[in-house]
Amino acid sequence: MKILTVLIEYHISNMDNLYFYICNDDISISIGCRVYVPFGHQNIVGYVIDLRHSDLSYENLCQKDNVNYKYIYKVLDENPILDNELFNLAKYMSKEYVAPLISCLQTILPPTYKPAKTSLKEIKYKQLKKVYINENINYDNLKPKQIELLDKIKNNNGILLKDLPIGQVNTLIKYNLVNIKLVKVTDDYFKDYQKKDNFHNLNDEQKKAYQTIIDSNKQVFLLQGVTGSGKTEVYLNLCEYYHSLGKGVIVLVPEISLTPMIIQRFKQRFTDIAILHGSLSSKEKQIQYDKIKNGQAKIVIGARSAIFAPLKNIGLIILDEEQSTSYKQDQSPTYHARDIAIYRANFFNAKVVLGSATPSFETKARAMKGVYQIVYIRHRANNQELPPVYIANMRNEVSEFSYMISKTLDQEINNALDNNEKIILLQNRRGYAPYVSCRNCGYTFKCPNCELSLSYHKNGDKFKCHYCNYEIKFNHICPKCDSQDFLFMGTGTQKIEEIIQQNYPKAKLLRMDNDTTNIKNGHLKILEKFEKEDFNILLGTQMVSKGLDFHDVTLVGVINADISLSAADFRSAELSFDLLSQVSGRAGRGDKPGKVVIQTYNPEHYAISLVAKHDYELFYNQEMRFRHKLNYPPFSYMSSLTILCEKADQACILGDKIFDFLNKYQEFELLGPAFPYVFKENNKIKLRILIKSKNHSLINEALNKINVTFAKEIKERKCSILYDIDTYKLL
Ligand code: ADP
Ligand code: ZN
Ligand code: ZN
């Protein structure tokens, strides 16, 4: 008889639940395989983490251990689904991020391999069903939600059944509006960005960077190169080098759908590539995953979670735009891809290259201390200067037709349009107006889940919560006083679109934000149009600041630079500097020189004046003085724990106890605006405690202790706790 220790996902819990099962000796099974087991009234999938043998009969064994052992139904894997390196990584993460091992395993594995609460049938499916729209259908008498769904299916040329709300689809089938067909799963899911990049020989500066990284005996490098300096070209050459040694390479990009241009450049050079893409179906992800696992793909490109790619012999890990906050996961386990990269590189003795024009302060500080090696590229590859930046002070130069457009920006837009040049405009807020209130009684529309202001969206005439995606139609009547007179405050991309279209007859504008890109390959379609068709203005949120390499963009305009600057976060200056530098870097990448206009009510703020001078180093030094004074990261470490509970009193009692527990640590500073800080979301109270300390491992130790000491109490009070290690969120 074999006795198996099985990890099972059951309850949202901060601790692992271990269960014991048995199977006969003739069944071949090893640690790290998944098993299909009976569990209460369900049948679920578990993960074997230990295995021992017993010669006793079933009855004697049960009697001796005083357990009524159940037999497993089935072993799902011939071999362990994770090798030792990744399994040990999961164990490390479990400790480091104070998360159950099961959730670390789930984070590392692709969806179809997850030892999750799914039934066997879902895991074993081979064929996928896709929903297609019927021809010549009649839209009369349909609800807006149904029309929206039909449009979505139509625009995507069919959508996988499993990605759709099944109830609604059934209704559509009943009305004979859609049909379902089986689809063959192919590997060819990723629509290529149709632009061929020329093959470049590295220039001297690039060559030097490349050679330094290869020759140095350091492990981690900060590749700090200005926008357009050809960092991607250096990545490609490094890739080629390690690839030729037979080693694996992981390339991380911030948000993969935003970076089709980079992917295309890799695809042109390498054939054994796997791409792990957030919008792939589970099956598609598995195909990519298997390609990596069986050695067919040696180069992996993907977003954050691609850091867990099951490559066997890693030689190089690259993080492009390493400062991007998308590398930090804010759900448990709250890992940062940079830390996982360094951990894995250590195991393989591989190199890590952190690339950026505006590195995160954490990385820059470590590099200045010599923990990482800095490699600079100070010039653009095309030898153009960085574009001149003009700061428009909105206090005294708004144009006649709109308080959102300065006289200078107006003039530059007209010039660019007259010369058939292209323009990128950044307004980092989507929707039409972020706040709406009643002019009569002052009522403001708020999300019932989050209590945050609802944004008004003109398309569809509705309110959306940008935090939890709650949506409701606007009926133009105040729920409090029945007035029909409203005030639309603040400005989102939709309002800017309207202003541009009303005032520039030559403008052909594309808007890129979450609302226009939520279809498959949505970003790609917009970028291709901007490149090939006669669109001349690309307007969008921070999406337009990333990775775009259009040679005929000569003007970049920032409509309101104060949006990110005014965020209540000690990182707001750093994040603003980064965003403004990134978007400025989109101008003048071809032969024609570029120009940037930044509009602001804070022209004297150093984050803005130093972006205009392209002086990252001075900005870094100045901002570091501020961080030092207040002992903020990178001079200290900051982690948080958040108690979630439906009952406020239970959360508060537990919160007080944990607060007292943490307060005993001399080296900790517990801080914030008012702590414990209470906040409501989705009917749950969130109570948050922030811990600041110079001692990282002591924070970790304390949090792990809390998890054990308070385990029973957390459960009894029906609370759960999220530990956010090295948190990015001040609030
Ligand atoms: P970054 O990632 O640093 O912003 P890219 O790698 O996108 O810069 O390069 C910017 C532009 O310069 C691209 O259009 C690229 O094709 C071009 N480029 C890069 N390296 C060279 C080179 N050695 N010679 C000529 N053009 C280059
Ligand atoms: Zn009112
Ligand atoms: Zn909400």
XYZ file of N, CA, C and O in Angstrom, residues 129-287:
636
model
N -14.844 24.194 -27.900
C -16.042 24.628 -28.604
C -16.007 26.133 -28.761
O -15.663 26.858 -27.831
N -16.368 26.567 -29.949
C -16.355 27.995 -30.206
C -17.756 28.446 -30.594
O -18.487 27.736 -31.280
N -18.118 29.621 -30.142
C -19.445 30.159 -30.429
C -19.344 31.150 -31.585
O -18.525 32.077 -31.553
N -20.141 30.921 -32.631
C -20.149 31.822 -33.781
C -21.524 32.448 -33.923
O -22.538 31.865 -33.552
N -21.545 33.613 -34.537
C -22.808 34.306 -34.721
C -23.484 33.782 -35.989
O -22.826 33.437 -36.967
N -24.816 33.663 -35.961
C -25.539 33.217 -37.154
C -25.667 34.355 -38.158
O -25.547 35.524 -37.813
N -25.937 33.990 -39.401
C -26.077 35.029 -40.417
C -27.457 35.681 -40.369
O -28.432 35.059 -39.952
N -27.511 36.901 -40.840
C -28.768 37.653 -40.969
C -29.659 37.587 -39.732
O -30.832 37.245 -39.833
N -29.089 37.889 -38.598
C -29.940 37.811 -37.415
C -30.639 39.134 -37.158
O -30.200 40.181 -37.610
N -31.709 39.042 -36.423
C -32.556 40.190 -36.149
C -32.280 40.714 -34.736
O -32.452 40.004 -33.767
N -31.833 41.952 -34.659
C -31.444 42.516 -33.372
C -32.636 43.067 -32.577
O -32.478 43.490 -31.444
N -33.816 43.101 -33.196
C -34.969 43.680 -32.506
C -35.262 42.912 -31.222
O -35.040 41.714 -31.137
N -35.787 43.618 -30.276
C -36.225 43.015 -29.015
C -35.108 42.416 -28.170
O -35.363 41.665 -27.239
N -33.862 42.700 -28.519
C -32.780 42.162 -27.696
C -32.378 43.165 -26.628
O -32.506 44.368 -26.813
N -31.905 42.625 -25.512
C -31.437 43.504 -24.443
C -30.049 44.051 -24.803
O -29.297 43.397 -25.514
N -29.690 45.230 -24.277
C -28.374 45.817 -24.586
C -27.219 44.861 -24.277
O -26.270 44.740 -25.040
N -27.322 44.155 -23.149
C -26.276 43.194 -22.768
C -26.103 42.119 -23.835
O -25.011 41.684 -24.149
N -27.256 41.665 -24.404
C -27.196 40.611 -25.419
C -26.575 41.144 -26.707
O -25.771 40.469 -27.345
N -26.946 42.370 -27.060
C -26.375 42.964 -28.269
C -24.871 43.130 -28.103
O -24.086 42.817 -28.990
N -24.487 43.556 -26.912
C -23.064 43.741 -26.640
C -22.298 42.422 -26.802
O -21.246 42.356 -27.415
N -22.907 41.351 -26.262
C -22.269 40.037 -26.343
C -22.177 39.566 -27.801
O -21.146 39.069 -28.251
N -23.272 39.768 -28.542
C -23.271 39.368 -29.952
C -22.191 40.129 -30.723
O -21.471 39.550 -31.540
N -22.073 41.424 -30.434
C -21.059 42.221 -31.123
C -19.658 41.724 -30.805
O -18.798 41.657 -31.670
N -19.481 41.357 -29.548
C -18.171 40.882 -29.134
C -17.825 39.581 -29.881
O -16.714 39.408 -30.375
N -18.817 38.692 -29.982
C -18.592 37.424 -30.683
C -18.280 37.699 -32.153
O -17.370 37.115 -32.741
N -19.023 38.632 -32.722
C -18.841 38.959 -34.135
C -17.456 39.570 -34.374
O -16.726 39.138 -35.261
N -17.096 40.547 -33.539
C -15.825 41.247 -33.737
C -14.616 40.345 -33.559
O -13.551 40.600 -34.090
N -14.778 39.281 -32.786
C -13.656 38.375 -32.565
C -13.673 37.176 -33.510
O -12.878 36.259 -33.346
N -14.616 37.178 -34.474
C -14.801 36.003 -35.332
C -15.008 34.739 -34.521
O -14.374 33.720 -34.752
N -15.884 34.810 -33.556
C -16.143 33.639 -32.719
C -15.314 33.683 -31.451
O -14.187 34.164 -31.459
N -15.916 33.183 -30.369
C -15.212 33.177 -29.085
C -15.359 31.796 -28.463
O -16.386 31.130 -28.633
N -14.329 31.357 -27.775
C -14.396 30.046 -27.132
C -15.539 30.020 -26.120
O -15.720 30.963 -25.348
N -16.280 28.943 -26.139
C -17.444 28.813 -25.262
C -17.071 29.019 -23.800
O -17.769 29.679 -23.047
N -15.929 28.469 -23.435
C -15.556 28.540 -22.022
C -15.218 29.963 -21.568
O -15.123 30.236 -20.382
N -14.991 30.856 -22.529
C -14.685 32.235 -22.165
C -15.937 33.105 -22.099
O -15.851 34.316 -21.943
N -17.099 32.495 -22.277
C -18.344 33.263 -22.303
C -19.250 32.862 -21.142
O -19.146 31.746 -20.633
N -20.125 33.776 -20.733
C -21.090 33.421 -19.686
C -22.096 32.406 -20.238
O -22.852 32.718 -21.162
N -22.105 31.229 -19.683
C -22.841 30.117 -20.275
C -24.349 30.376 -20.306
O -25.031 30.053 -21.274
N -24.863 31.021 -19.249
C -26.298 31.304 -19.192
C -26.738 32.159 -20.369
O -27.705 31.841 -21.069
N -25.985 33.230 -20.592
C -26.334 34.132 -21.680
C -26.214 33.453 -23.035
O -27.021 33.675 -23.930
N -25.184 32.610 -23.177
C -25.012 31.914 -24.449
C -26.204 30.989 -24.715
O -26.727 30.927 -25.828
N -26.657 30.305 -23.675
C -27.814 29.422 -23.840
C -29.026 30.184 -24.353
O -29.758 29.695 -25.221
N -29.219 31.386 -23.830
C -30.336 32.190 -24.307
C -30.153 32.536 -25.790
O -31.102 32.463 -26.577
N -28.942 32.898 -26.158
C -28.680 33.246 -27.554
C -28.929 32.053 -28.475
O -29.426 32.199 -29.583
N -28.571 30.862 -27.984
C -28.811 29.656 -28.786
C -30.315 29.433 -28.943
O -30.805 29.127 -30.034
N -31.024 29.637 -27.852
C -32.469 29.429 -27.873
C -33.137 30.333 -28.919
O -34.029 29.922 -29.644
N -32.669 31.556 -29.009
C -33.223 32.493 -29.994
C -32.609 32.323 -31.385
O -32.821 33.146 -32.271
N -31.794 31.276 -31.527
C -31.188 30.985 -32.822
C -30.287 32.117 -33.335
O -30.309 32.457 -34.524
N -29.556 32.712 -32.443
C -28.690 33.834 -32.828
C -27.233 33.395 -33.006
O -26.482 34.008 -33.737
N -26.873 32.326 -32.305
C -25.494 31.846 -32.418
C -25.485 30.328 -32.584
O -26.493 29.656 -32.343
N -24.361 29.812 -33.056
C -24.185 28.373 -33.137
C -22.830 27.996 -32.564
O -21.931 28.820 -32.443
N -22.707 26.722 -32.224
C -21.463 26.256 -31.609
C -20.793 25.235 -32.512
O -21.454 24.341 -33.042
N -19.516 25.425 -32.738
C -18.763 24.460 -33.540
C -17.535 24.011 -32.770
O -16.995 24.760 -31.955
N -17.087 22.802 -33.069
C -15.834 22.349 -32.476
C -14.688 22.996 -33.225
O -14.744 23.157 -34.435
N -13.660 23.384 -32.535
C -12.508 23.930 -33.237
C -11.284 23.083 -32.964
O -11.140 22.496 -31.896
N -10.420 23.039 -33.949
C -9.160 22.344 -33.758
C -8.202 23.295 -33.063
O -8.095 24.456 -33.422
N -7.540 22.789 -32.069
C -6.590 23.650 -31.370
C -5.315 23.747 -32.186
O -4.760 22.754 -32.608
N -4.897 24.943 -32.444
C -3.647 25.091 -33.165
C -2.700 25.917 -32.343
O -3.046 26.506 -31.344
N -1.507 25.954 -32.800
C -0.440 26.623 -32.108
C -0.337 28.045 -32.653
O 0.366 28.909 -32.151
N -1.089 28.314 -33.704
C -0.881 29.531 -34.469
C -1.879 30.602 -34.061
O -2.634 31.106 -34.847
N -1.854 30.945 -32.793
C -2.877 31.831 -32.278
C -2.479 33.278 -32.388
O -3.297 34.157 -32.378
N -1.187 33.526 -32.418
C -0.765 34.903 -32.213
C -0.644 35.630 -33.529
O 0.199 35.343 -34.343
N -1.515 36.586 -33.709
C -1.492 37.349 -34.939
C -0.217 38.175 -34.929
O 0.083 38.880 -33.989
N 0.548 38.067 -36.005
C 1.812 38.779 -36.031
C 1.629 40.249 -36.312
O 0.738 40.654 -37.037
N 2.491 41.018 -35.741
C 2.530 42.419 -36.085
C 3.261 42.524 -37.412
O 4.401 42.102 -37.537
N 2.565 43.027 -38.419
C 3.105 42.930 -39.772
C 4.060 44.063 -40.101
O 3.758 44.951 -40.851
N 5.208 44.019 -39.498
C 6.181 45.021 -39.869
C 7.543 44.372 -39.769
O 7.910 43.820 -38.747
N 8.258 44.420 -40.854
C 9.569 43.789 -40.824
C 10.593 44.791 -40.307
O 10.628 45.938 -40.715
N 11.377 44.340 -39.394
C 12.410 45.194 -38.845
C 13.712 44.866 -39.564
O 13.998 43.718 -39.861
N 14.480 45.878 -39.857
C 15.761 45.622 -40.498
C 16.736 45.036 -39.494
O 16.680 45.328 -38.315
N 17.581 44.223 -40.018
C 18.613 43.619 -39.198
C 19.722 44.642 -39.014
O 20.239 45.182 -39.973
N 20.051 44.960 -37.779
C 21.089 45.970 -37.558
C 22.356 45.336 -37.023
O 22.298 44.412 -36.239
N 23.480 45.871 -37.430
C 24.699 45.534 -36.708
C 24.760 46.446 -35.510
O 24.405 47.624 -35.600
N 25.224 45.925 -34.397
C 25.298 46.757 -33.198
C 26.251 47.923 -33.426
O 27.304 47.751 -34.034
N 25.856 49.100 -32.963
C 26.800 50.220 -33.010
C 27.787 50.087 -31.846
O 27.665 49.181 -31.014
N 28.746 50.982 -31.774
C 29.837 50.807 -30.807
C 29.351 50.741 -29.360
O 29.788 49.903 -28.583
N 28.424 51.645 -29.033
C 27.927 51.669 -27.655
C 27.173 50.379 -27.308
O 27.320 49.827 -26.218
N 26.368 49.929 -28.263
C 25.622 48.680 -28.046
C 26.579 47.497 -27.921
O 26.391 46.615 -27.079
N 27.589 47.495 -28.776
C 28.556 46.403 -28.770
C 29.263 46.323 -27.416
O 29.455 45.252 -26.860
N 29.586 47.496 -26.895
C 30.297 47.546 -25.625
C 29.401 47.001 -24.500
O 29.850 46.217 -23.660
N 28.129 47.404 -24.530
C 27.184 46.924 -23.521
C 27.077 45.400 -23.592
O 27.166 44.695 -22.581
N 26.907 44.915 -24.807
C 26.772 43.475 -25.050
C 27.987 42.725 -24.520
O 27.868 41.757 -23.761
N 29.175 43.201 -24.871
C 30.395 42.501 -24.500
C 30.624 42.544 -22.983
O 31.033 41.556 -22.390
N 30.305 43.690 -22.376
C 30.489 43.809 -20.925
C 29.646 42.773 -20.195
O 30.109 42.113 -19.270
N 28.410 42.632 -20.629
C 27.506 41.695 -19.961
C 28.004 40.265 -20.100
O 27.998 39.487 -19.145
N 28.499 39.928 -21.271
C 28.971 38.560 -21.477
C 30.269 38.294 -20.700
O 30.426 37.247 -20.088
N 31.163 39.271 -20.699
C 32.482 39.043 -20.095
C 32.498 39.143 -18.574
O 33.317 38.521 -17.918
N 31.616 39.955 -18.024
C 31.678 40.229 -16.588
C 31.354 38.979 -15.773
O 30.601 38.120 -16.205
N 31.940 38.906 -14.576
C 31.551 37.772 -13.736
C 30.441 38.140 -12.755
O 30.111 37.390 -11.862
N 29.866 39.326 -12.914
C 28.677 39.676 -12.129
C 27.475 38.900 -12.659
O 27.474 38.437 -13.800
N 26.455 38.826 -11.843
C 25.282 38.062 -12.277
C 24.138 38.953 -12.758
O 23.451 38.630 -13.716
N 23.943 40.090 -12.094
C 22.796 40.933 -12.430
C 23.274 42.266 -13.001
O 24.182 42.896 -12.454
N 22.654 42.682 -14.104
C 23.049 43.913 -14.782
C 21.874 44.862 -14.907
O 20.755 44.437 -15.184
N 22.156 46.124 -14.705
C 21.195 47.155 -15.065
C 21.655 47.727 -16.396
O 22.725 48.321 -16.482
N 20.856 47.489 -17.443
C 21.163 48.075 -18.743
C 20.362 49.361 -18.843
O 19.166 49.348 -19.111
N 21.028 50.474 -18.554
C 20.333 51.752 -18.530
C 20.609 52.492 -19.828
O 21.692 53.038 -20.035
N 19.628 52.481 -20.721
C 19.810 53.122 -22.017
C 18.654 54.046 -22.300
O 17.500 53.697 -22.050
N 18.923 55.225 -22.837
C 17.862 56.191 -23.107
C 16.852 55.591 -24.098
O 17.154 54.614 -24.784
N 15.664 56.182 -24.167
C 14.637 55.660 -25.085
C 15.161 55.732 -26.511
O 15.706 56.747 -26.937
N 14.996 54.632 -27.244
C 15.461 54.601 -28.627
C 16.947 54.306 -28.755
O 17.522 54.442 -29.828
N 17.572 53.878 -27.659
C 19.008 53.602 -27.729
C 19.291 52.226 -28.304
O 20.435 51.863 -28.529
N 18.241 51.454 -28.542
C 18.435 50.140 -29.133
C 18.700 49.057 -28.107
O 19.475 48.135 -28.344
N 18.013 49.136 -26.970
C 18.168 48.091 -25.956
C 17.685 46.746 -26.510
O 18.292 45.714 -26.272
N 16.577 46.792 -27.257
C 16.028 45.560 -27.816
C 17.058 44.857 -28.697
O 17.173 43.635 -28.693
N 17.814 45.664 -29.436
C 18.855 45.115 -30.303
C 19.918 44.392 -29.462
O 20.407 43.337 -29.843
N 20.228 44.963 -28.306
C 21.193 44.317 -27.410
C 20.607 43.021 -26.851
O 21.275 41.990 -26.809
N 19.327 43.074 -26.470
C 18.672 41.844 -25.973
C 18.772 40.735 -27.020
O 19.081 39.592 -26.710
N 18.472 41.101 -28.268
C 18.452 40.104 -29.338
C 19.822 39.455 -29.500
O 19.932 38.238 -29.654
N 20.863 40.269 -29.428
C 22.204 39.719 -29.590
C 22.625 38.867 -28.400
O 23.267 37.831 -28.579
N 22.242 39.290 -27.201
C 22.540 38.475 -26.018
C 21.826 37.133 -26.126
O 22.379 36.079 -25.840
N 20.581 37.192 -26.561
C 19.783 35.985 -26.767
C 20.488 35.027 -27.712
O 20.593 33.840 -27.451
N 20.939 35.580 -28.812
C 21.618 34.781 -29.814
C 22.830 34.075 -29.199
O 23.060 32.898 -29.431
N 23.572 34.816 -28.390
C 24.781 34.275 -27.790
C 24.452 33.085 -26.875
O 25.005 31.994 -27.025
N 23.528 33.284 -25.938
C 23.230 32.205 -24.987
C 22.509 31.043 -25.665
O 22.690 29.890 -25.314
N 21.718 31.375 -26.665
C 21.039 30.364 -27.454
C 22.060 29.480 -28.158
O 21.929 28.255 -28.192
N 23.113 30.107 -28.691
C 24.123 29.330 -29.411
C 24.904 28.428 -28.467
O 25.532 27.468 -28.894
N 24.859 28.728 -27.172
C 25.503 27.825 -26.207
C 24.547 26.707 -25.784
O 24.839 25.929 -24.888
N 23.362 26.687 -26.403
C 22.383 25.657 -26.069
C 21.586 25.974 -24.813
O 20.936 25.107 -24.245
N 21.641 27.233 -24.365
C 20.936 27.572 -23.130
C 19.583 28.225 -23.390
O 19.320 28.739 -24.472
N 18.763 28.211 -22.382
C 17.440 28.798 -22.482
C 17.452 30.271 -22.091
O 18.305 30.709 -21.323
N 16.504 31.024 -22.652
C 16.410 32.453 -22.359
C 14.964 32.815 -22.041
O 14.042 32.361 -22.730
N 14.774 33.608 -21.006
C 13.438 34.150 -20.724
C 13.480 35.659 -20.940
O 14.375 36.330 -20.425
N 12.546 36.163 -21.732
C 12.450 37.608 -21.947
C 11.109 38.065 -21.399
O 10.058 37.644 -21.883
N 11.151 38.905 -20.386
C 9.896 39.405 -19.825
C 9.622 40.803 -20.356
O 10.519 41.646 -20.415
N 8.373 41.025 -20.750
C 7.948 42.353 -21.178
C 6.766 42.753 -20.294
O 6.057 41.887 -19.792
N 6.561 44.058 -20.086
C 5.584 44.488 -19.091
C 4.173 43.949 -19.330
O 3.634 43.253 -18.494
N 3.571 44.312 -20.446
C 2.253 43.766 -20.731
C 2.332 43.288 -22.154
O 2.525 44.084 -23.059
N 2.206 41.992 -22.337
C 2.617 41.439 -23.622
C 1.765 41.939 -24.780
O 2.264 42.149 -25.874
N 0.506 42.224 -24.514
C -0.322 42.677 -25.621
C 0.089 44.078 -26.072
O -0.240 44.517 -27.158
N 0.829 44.772 -25.213
C 1.257 46.120 -25.573
C 2.571 46.118 -26.336
O 3.046 47.142 -26.768
N 3.175 44.952 -26.468
C 4.502 44.940 -27.041
C 4.619 44.021 -28.256
O 5.576 43.270 -28.377
N 3.645 44.080 -29.165
C 3.729 43.217 -30.336
C 4.977 43.494 -31.162
O 5.507 42.602 -31.818
N 5.477 44.719 -31.105
C 6.642 45.063 -31.914
C 7.877 44.287 -31.471
O 8.638 43.797 -32.284
N 8.067 44.190 -30.168
C 9.230 43.446 -29.665
C 9.127 41.976 -30.032
O 10.081 41.354 -30.480
N 7.923 41.410 -29.850
C 7.746 39.990 -30.141
C 8.071 39.703 -31.594
O 8.747 38.732 -31.925
N 7.609 40.592 -32.449
C 7.853 40.412 -33.866
C 9.353 40.382 -34.158
O 9.835 39.568 -34.946
N 10.088 41.236 -33.492
C 11.533 41.275 -33.728
C 12.207 39.980 -33.271
O 13.148 39.501 -33.912
N 11.727 39.398 -32.198
C 12.281 38.103 -31.772
C 11.886 36.992 -32.735
O 12.680 36.119 -33.041
N 10.646 37.039 -33.200
C 10.180 35.976 -34.094
C 10.944 35.967 -35.409
O 11.085 34.929 -36.043
N 11.403 37.135 -35.837
C 12.164 37.200 -37.071
C 13.521 36.542 -36.936
O 14.103 36.098 -37.903
N 14.032 36.515 -35.719
C 15.382 35.981 -35.545
C 15.430 34.537 -35.076
O 16.406 33.841 -35.302
N 14.398 34.121 -34.335
C 14.468 32.786 -33.739
C 13.233 31.978 -34.113
O 12.152 32.533 -34.292
N 13.400 30.681 -34.218
C 12.244 29.844 -34.518
C 11.747 29.090 -33.293
O 10.560 28.824 -33.172
N 12.658 28.760 -32.384
C 12.216 27.961 -31.232
C 11.770 28.849 -30.080
O 12.352 28.854 -29.003
N 10.713 29.611 -30.360
C 10.191 30.560 -29.377
C 8.855 30.081 -28.829
O 8.043 29.527 -29.560
N 8.639 30.300 -27.571
C 7.298 30.120 -27.006
C 6.844 31.466 -26.475
O 7.650 32.212 -25.921
N 5.570 31.761 -26.681
C 5.051 33.028 -26.195
C 3.935 32.764 -25.206
O 2.975 32.061 -25.504
N 4.092 33.279 -24.003
C 3.067 33.076 -22.986
C 2.294 34.373 -22.866
O 2.806 35.380 -22.410
N 1.091 34.325 -23.337
C 0.314 35.516 -23.579
C -0.920 35.494 -22.694
O -1.615 34.479 -22.633
N -1.201 36.586 -22.026
C -2.320 36.629 -21.102
C -3.658 36.280 -21.720
O -4.514 35.695 -21.065
N -3.857 36.590 -22.994
C -5.178 36.344 -23.560
C -5.252 35.011 -24.290
O -6.199 34.751 -25.019
N -4.265 34.149 -24.102
C -4.378 32.806 -24.681
C -5.415 32.005 -23.911
O -5.610 32.211 -22.721
N -6.040 31.081 -24.607
C -6.925 30.162 -23.892
C -6.052 29.201 -23.096
O -4.858 29.092 -23.325
N -6.676 28.493 -22.172
C -5.902 27.566 -21.353
C -5.184 26.530 -22.197
O -4.042 26.170 -21.944
N -5.895 26.068 -23.217
C -5.311 25.031 -24.058
C -4.101 25.578 -24.826
O -3.076 24.926 -24.948
N -4.260 26.794 -25.319
C -3.151 27.424 -26.044
C -1.945 27.603 -25.133
O -0.805 27.387 -25.532
N -2.228 27.981 -23.895
C -1.134 28.133 -22.939
C -0.430 26.807 -22.725
O 0.776 26.737 -22.638
N -1.242 25.747 -22.663
C -0.640 24.446 -22.423
C 0.265 24.030 -23.576
O 1.320 23.434 -23.375
N -0.147 24.345 -24.794
C 0.679 24.006 -25.954
C 2.035 24.689 -25.853
O 3.090 24.078 -26.042
